[in-house]
Coordinates of C-alpha atoms in Angstrom, one line a residue:
Chain A
M1 CA 119.5 117.9 93.9
N2 CA 121.2 117.5 97.2
N3 CA 121.8 113.9 98.2
N4 CA 121.8 114.3 101.9
W5 CA 118.8 112.5 103.3
Y6 CA 117.2 113.0 106.7
M7 CA 114.7 110.7 108.3
L8 CA 111.8 112.6 109.7
T9 CA 109.6 111.1 112.4
L10 CA 106.3 112.8 113.3
T11 CA 103.6 111.4 115.5
G12 CA 100.6 112.8 117.3
E13 CA 96.9 112.5 117.8
D14 CA 95.2 111.9 114.4
Q15 CA 93.2 114.7 112.7
P16 CA 92.5 115.7 109.1
G17 CA 95.1 117.8 107.4
I18 CA 98.3 116.5 109.0
V19 CA 99.9 115.3 105.8
A20 CA 98.8 118.3 103.8
R21 CA 100.2 120.8 106.2
V22 CA 103.5 119.0 106.9
T23 CA 104.3 118.4 103.3
Q24 CA 103.3 122.0 102.4
A25 CA 105.8 123.2 105.1
L26 CA 108.5 121.0 103.5
F27 CA 107.7 122.2 100.0
D28 CA 107.8 125.8 101.2
R29 CA 111.4 125.2 102.5
G30 CA 112.5 123.7 99.2
L31 CA 112.8 120.1 100.5
N32 CA 112.3 117.0 98.5
L33 CA 110.4 114.0 99.7
G34 CA 111.7 110.4 99.3
E35 CA 110.1 107.2 100.5
A36 CA 107.6 107.5 103.3
S37 CA 105.3 105.4 105.5
M38 CA 102.3 107.2 106.9
L39 CA 99.6 105.5 108.9
R40 CA 97.3 105.6 111.8
L41 CA 98.3 103.6 114.8
G42 CA 96.0 103.5 117.9
G43 CA 94.4 106.8 117.1
N44 CA 97.7 108.5 116.4
F45 CA 99.0 109.5 113.1
T46 CA 102.6 108.4 112.4
I47 CA 104.9 109.6 109.7
M48 CA 108.3 108.3 108.8
M49 CA 109.6 110.1 105.8
M50 CA 112.8 110.6 103.9
V51 CA 113.5 114.2 103.0
S52 CA 116.5 115.8 101.3
G53 CA 117.5 119.4 100.8
E54 CA 120.1 122.1 101.3
L55 CA 119.3 122.7 105.0
D56 CA 121.2 121.2 107.9
A57 CA 119.4 119.2 110.5
R58 CA 119.1 122.1 112.9
T59 CA 117.6 124.5 110.3
L60 CA 115.3 121.8 109.2
E61 CA 114.1 121.2 112.7
S62 CA 113.5 124.9 113.5
G63 CA 111.8 125.2 110.1
L64 CA 109.3 122.5 111.0
A65 CA 108.8 123.4 114.6
D66 CA 105.9 125.7 114.0
V67 CA 103.8 123.3 111.9
A68 CA 104.6 120.4 114.4
R69 CA 103.6 122.6 117.3
S70 CA 100.3 123.7 115.7
L71 CA 99.4 120.1 114.9
N72 CA 100.6 118.9 118.3
L73 CA 103.0 116.5 116.7
S74 CA 106.3 115.4 118.2
L75 CA 109.1 115.8 115.7
H76 CA 112.4 113.9 115.4
I77 CA 115.1 114.2 112.7
D78 CA 118.0 111.9 112.0
P79 CA 120.6 112.4 109.3
M80 CA 120.6 109.1 107.4
Q81 CA 122.8 107.1 105.2
G82 CA 121.4 105.5 102.1
G83 CA 119.0 106.8 99.6
L84 CA 116.5 106.0 96.9
H85 CA 116.3 103.1 94.5
R86 CA 117.3 100.4 97.0
H87 CA 114.2 98.4 96.8
V88 CA 114.4 94.6 97.2
P89 CA 111.3 92.7 96.2
P90 CA 110.2 90.2 98.7
N91 CA 110.1 86.5 97.9
F92 CA 108.1 85.3 100.9
M93 CA 105.0 86.4 102.7
V94 CA 104.3 85.2 106.2
R95 CA 100.8 85.5 107.7
V96 CA 100.2 85.1 111.4
S97 CA 97.0 85.2 113.4
G98 CA 96.1 83.9 116.8
A99 CA 94.9 84.7 120.3
D100 CA 97.0 87.7 121.5
K101 CA 99.6 86.3 123.8
A102 CA 102.9 87.5 125.1
G103 CA 105.9 86.8 122.8
I104 CA 104.0 85.9 119.6
V105 CA 106.0 88.4 117.5
A106 CA 109.3 87.5 119.1
K107 CA 108.7 83.8 118.5
V108 CA 107.7 84.1 114.9
T109 CA 110.4 86.6 114.0
G110 CA 113.0 84.7 116.0
V111 CA 112.3 81.5 114.0
L112 CA 112.5 83.5 110.7
A113 CA 115.7 85.3 111.7
E114 CA 117.4 82.0 112.5
A115 CA 116.6 80.8 109.0
G116 CA 118.2 84.0 107.6
F117 CA 114.9 85.6 106.7
N118 CA 115.2 89.3 106.3
I119 CA 112.1 91.3 107.1
L120 CA 111.3 94.0 104.5
D121 CA 107.9 95.0 105.8
L122 CA 105.9 94.0 108.8
E123 CA 102.4 95.0 109.6
S124 CA 100.7 94.0 112.8
D125 CA 97.4 94.7 114.3
V126 CA 95.3 93.7 117.2
A127 CA 91.7 92.8 116.1
G128 CA 88.9 91.1 117.8
R129 CA 87.3 92.5 120.9
A130 CA 88.9 94.1 124.0
E131 CA 88.1 91.0 126.1
Q132 CA 89.3 88.7 123.4
P133 CA 92.0 90.3 121.3
V134 CA 93.3 88.6 118.2
Y135 CA 96.8 89.3 116.9
I136 CA 97.2 89.6 113.1
M137 CA 100.5 90.1 111.3
Q138 CA 101.8 90.1 107.8
I139 CA 105.5 89.9 107.1
A140 CA 107.0 90.4 103.7
G141 CA 110.6 89.4 103.4
I142 CA 113.4 87.8 101.6
A143 CA 115.3 84.6 102.3
S144 CA 117.6 82.4 100.3
V145 CA 116.6 79.1 101.9
P146 CA 113.8 77.0 100.2
L147 CA 110.2 77.3 101.3
E148 CA 110.3 73.8 102.9
T149 CA 113.0 75.0 105.3
L150 CA 110.9 77.9 106.4
E151 CA 107.8 75.7 106.6
D152 CA 109.6 73.3 108.9
A153 CA 110.9 76.0 111.1
L154 CA 107.5 77.5 111.5
K155 CA 105.8 74.2 112.1
A156 CA 106.8 74.1 115.7
L157 CA 104.9 77.3 116.4
R158 CA 101.6 75.7 115.3
S159 CA 101.6 73.3 118.1
E160 CA 101.7 76.4 120.4
G161 CA 98.4 77.6 118.9
I162 CA 99.9 80.2 116.6
D163 CA 98.2 80.1 113.2
V164 CA 101.1 80.8 110.8
N165 CA 101.5 80.2 107.1
I166 CA 104.1 81.1 104.6
S167 CA 103.8 81.4 100.8
P168 CA 106.3 82.3 98.1
V169 CA 105.9 85.6 96.3
E170 CA 106.7 85.5 92.7
T171 CA 106.8 89.0 91.3
L172 CA 105.4 89.0 87.8
V173 CA 107.3 91.3 85.4
G174 CA 105.5 92.2 82.2
Chain B
M1 CA 118.1 90.6 67.2
D2 CA 118.5 93.9 69.0
A3 CA 116.1 94.8 71.8
L4 CA 113.8 97.8 71.1
P5 CA 113.9 100.7 73.5
I6 CA 111.3 100.5 76.2
L7 CA 109.0 103.4 77.2
T8 CA 109.1 104.0 80.9
I9 CA 106.9 106.2 83.1
P10 CA 106.1 109.1 83.2
D11 CA 105.9 108.8 79.4
D12 CA 102.3 109.7 78.5
R13 CA 102.4 107.4 75.5
L14 CA 102.0 104.4 77.9
K15 CA 98.5 105.7 78.5
Q16 CA 97.5 105.6 74.9
P17 CA 95.1 102.9 73.8
S18 CA 96.4 100.8 70.9
E19 CA 94.7 100.1 67.6
P20 CA 93.7 96.6 66.3
V21 CA 96.0 94.8 63.9
T22 CA 94.5 94.3 60.5
E23 CA 97.4 93.2 58.3
F24 CA 99.0 89.9 59.1
D25 CA 102.0 90.2 56.9
D26 CA 105.8 89.9 57.0
R27 CA 106.2 93.3 58.7
L28 CA 104.0 92.1 61.5
R29 CA 106.0 88.9 61.9
Q30 CA 109.3 90.9 61.9
F31 CA 108.0 93.3 64.6
I32 CA 106.9 90.3 66.7
G33 CA 110.4 88.9 66.5
Q34 CA 111.8 92.2 67.7
L35 CA 109.2 92.4 70.5
E36 CA 110.1 88.9 71.6
S37 CA 113.8 89.7 71.7
T38 CA 113.0 92.8 73.8
R39 CA 111.0 90.6 76.2
Q40 CA 113.9 88.1 76.5
Q41 CA 116.3 90.9 77.3
G42 CA 114.1 92.5 79.9
P43 CA 115.2 90.8 83.1
G44 CA 112.7 88.1 84.0
A45 CA 109.9 89.4 81.9
V46 CA 107.1 86.9 81.3
G47 CA 105.3 89.3 79.0
I48 CA 105.5 92.4 76.9
A49 CA 103.0 94.5 74.9
A50 CA 103.6 96.4 71.7
P51 CA 102.9 99.9 73.2
Q52 CA 105.8 99.4 75.7
V53 CA 108.1 99.8 72.7
G54 CA 106.1 102.7 71.2
H55 CA 104.2 100.6 68.7
F56 CA 100.5 101.2 69.3
R57 CA 99.0 98.0 68.0
R58 CA 97.1 95.4 69.9
I59 CA 99.9 92.8 70.2
A60 CA 101.2 91.1 73.3
I61 CA 103.5 88.2 74.1
V62 CA 103.0 86.1 77.2
D63 CA 105.4 83.3 78.1
C64 CA 105.2 81.7 81.5
S65 CA 107.2 78.5 80.5
A66 CA 110.4 79.5 82.3
T67 CA 109.3 80.6 85.8
R68 CA 111.4 79.7 88.8
K69 CA 108.6 77.4 90.0
P70 CA 106.7 75.8 87.0
V71 CA 103.2 77.1 86.6
P72 CA 100.4 75.9 84.2
N73 CA 101.1 77.6 80.9
H74 CA 100.6 77.5 77.1
G75 CA 104.2 78.2 76.2
N76 CA 105.1 81.2 74.1
L77 CA 101.9 82.9 73.1
V78 CA 101.6 85.8 70.6
L79 CA 98.2 87.4 71.4
I80 CA 96.9 89.7 68.6
N81 CA 93.7 91.7 69.2
P82 CA 93.1 89.7 72.4
E83 CA 89.8 89.9 74.2
I84 CA 89.0 88.4 77.5
T85 CA 85.6 86.8 77.3
H86 CA 85.3 85.3 80.8
W87 CA 86.6 86.1 84.3
E88 CA 86.4 84.0 87.4
G89 CA 87.6 84.5 90.9
Y90 CA 90.2 87.0 92.1
E91 CA 93.5 86.9 93.8
I92 CA 96.3 89.3 94.9
G93 CA 99.7 89.0 93.4
R94 CA 102.8 91.1 93.2
E95 CA 103.7 92.7 89.9
G96 CA 106.4 94.8 88.4
C97 CA 106.8 96.1 84.8
L98 CA 109.6 96.8 82.3
S99 CA 107.9 100.3 81.9
V100 CA 108.0 101.0 85.7
P101 CA 111.6 100.5 86.9
D102 CA 112.3 99.9 90.6
Y103 CA 108.8 99.5 91.8
T104 CA 106.6 96.5 92.6
G105 CA 103.1 96.4 94.1
N106 CA 100.1 94.1 94.8
V107 CA 97.4 93.9 92.2
I108 CA 94.1 92.1 92.2
R109 CA 93.5 90.0 89.0
A110 CA 91.0 87.4 88.0
T111 CA 92.2 83.8 88.9
R112 CA 90.8 82.2 85.7
I113 CA 90.1 83.8 82.4
R114 CA 89.0 82.7 78.9
L115 CA 90.4 84.7 76.1
K116 CA 90.1 85.0 72.4
A117 CA 93.0 86.2 70.3
Q118 CA 94.4 85.9 66.8
D119 CA 97.8 84.3 66.2
V120 CA 100.6 85.5 63.9
Q121 CA 98.7 84.0 60.9
G122 CA 95.6 85.9 61.8
E123 CA 93.8 82.7 62.9
E124 CA 91.3 83.0 65.8
Q125 CA 92.4 81.1 68.9
E126 CA 90.9 80.6 72.3
Y127 CA 92.7 80.0 75.5
E128 CA 91.8 79.1 79.1
M129 CA 94.3 80.4 81.6
E130 CA 94.7 80.3 85.3
G131 CA 96.9 81.8 88.0
Y132 CA 100.2 83.3 87.0
E133 CA 99.6 83.0 83.2
A134 CA 96.2 84.6 83.5
R135 CA 97.7 87.4 85.6
A136 CA 100.4 87.9 82.9
A137 CA 97.8 88.1 80.1
Q138 CA 95.7 90.6 82.1
H139 CA 98.7 92.7 82.8
E140 CA 99.7 92.8 79.1
I141 CA 96.1 93.4 77.8
D142 CA 95.9 96.3 80.2
H143 CA 98.9 97.9 78.3
L144 CA 96.9 97.7 75.1
D145 CA 94.2 99.8 76.8
G146 CA 96.8 102.3 78.2
I147 CA 96.5 100.9 81.7
L148 CA 99.6 100.2 83.9
F149 CA 99.6 98.0 87.0
I150 CA 100.4 101.1 89.2
D151 CA 96.8 102.2 88.3
R152 CA 95.6 99.1 90.0
V153 CA 97.9 98.7 93.0
V154 CA 96.0 97.9 96.2
S155 CA 97.2 99.0 99.6
R156 CA 98.9 96.2 101.6
R157 CA 96.4 97.0 104.3
T158 CA 93.5 96.7 102.0
D159 CA 93.6 92.9 101.6
L160 CA 96.6 90.7 101.8
F161 CA 94.8 87.9 103.5
K162 CA 94.1 84.8 101.6
R163 CA 90.5 84.6 102.2
K164 CA 89.4 81.3 103.6
V165 CA 86.5 79.8 101.7
Y166 CA 83.7 78.8 104.0
R167 CA 81.2 76.4 102.5

């Protein structure tokens, strides 16, 4: 198998069949899939997907142009370094919620970054009602400092009305 | 003692239900010794089940006595023909498996369980477990029924929130 990986980005208005038709097009061209994240954001469907194969980036792009056009998806392809089997299990989970206000993500992640916390996975959403939005975020990550250090660092944010808590993640292996 | 080879996915034998143990003899004790060595050599494994080494008998070992942060535990437990008799509460936790290399995922398990099992001598024992140890026991007993944690993984979006309890 070819070890050249490309990162494919596809986004567009959500409709049934996007994943099926895109992955069928990839399969028809002899491409292999790697890790992927596919989800609906704000009524759009978004795909970020590792693919590998014998094609160069240009051939890959023209090979996918038809399916992207027919589904009204914008397509972007980057050659990428790296590959599979580089997972790092998180050892902390941070949960944030609060009235949606400017800078909430920057503040929380800034504090974490300063403590050497590396984000592996961040999901954020805006819930509540249009006139009273609530920001909700979960961050899985890895840090080598103790829980107490991160707790202390996040404590200051609570006085600013941001509900944030952190808990250790101990992955059970059995 | 040498570690036994571990079956890994996509080996179909991991889906095979295991048979009850009926003979509590020296051969059983010798196998349990090998199973325990295998667990100890699996990096950071708090449990192992006999079918993971291709021995399809209802035998599991759970040992949560050496976790990074101490958790309530019963020490090194050999669970033979285990049966969960009571479940209470549920929580999400992250799991991995010696039989599923390079993958971890979130799984919902009961917070507290009561379980009956026989020990190496064949004596009936009963345990009450909570949290991490209860999770480990549920993970291992699943193996005896041919179930892997990847069959139970929940989407991160499904529910990662610690539900607040309103009274």
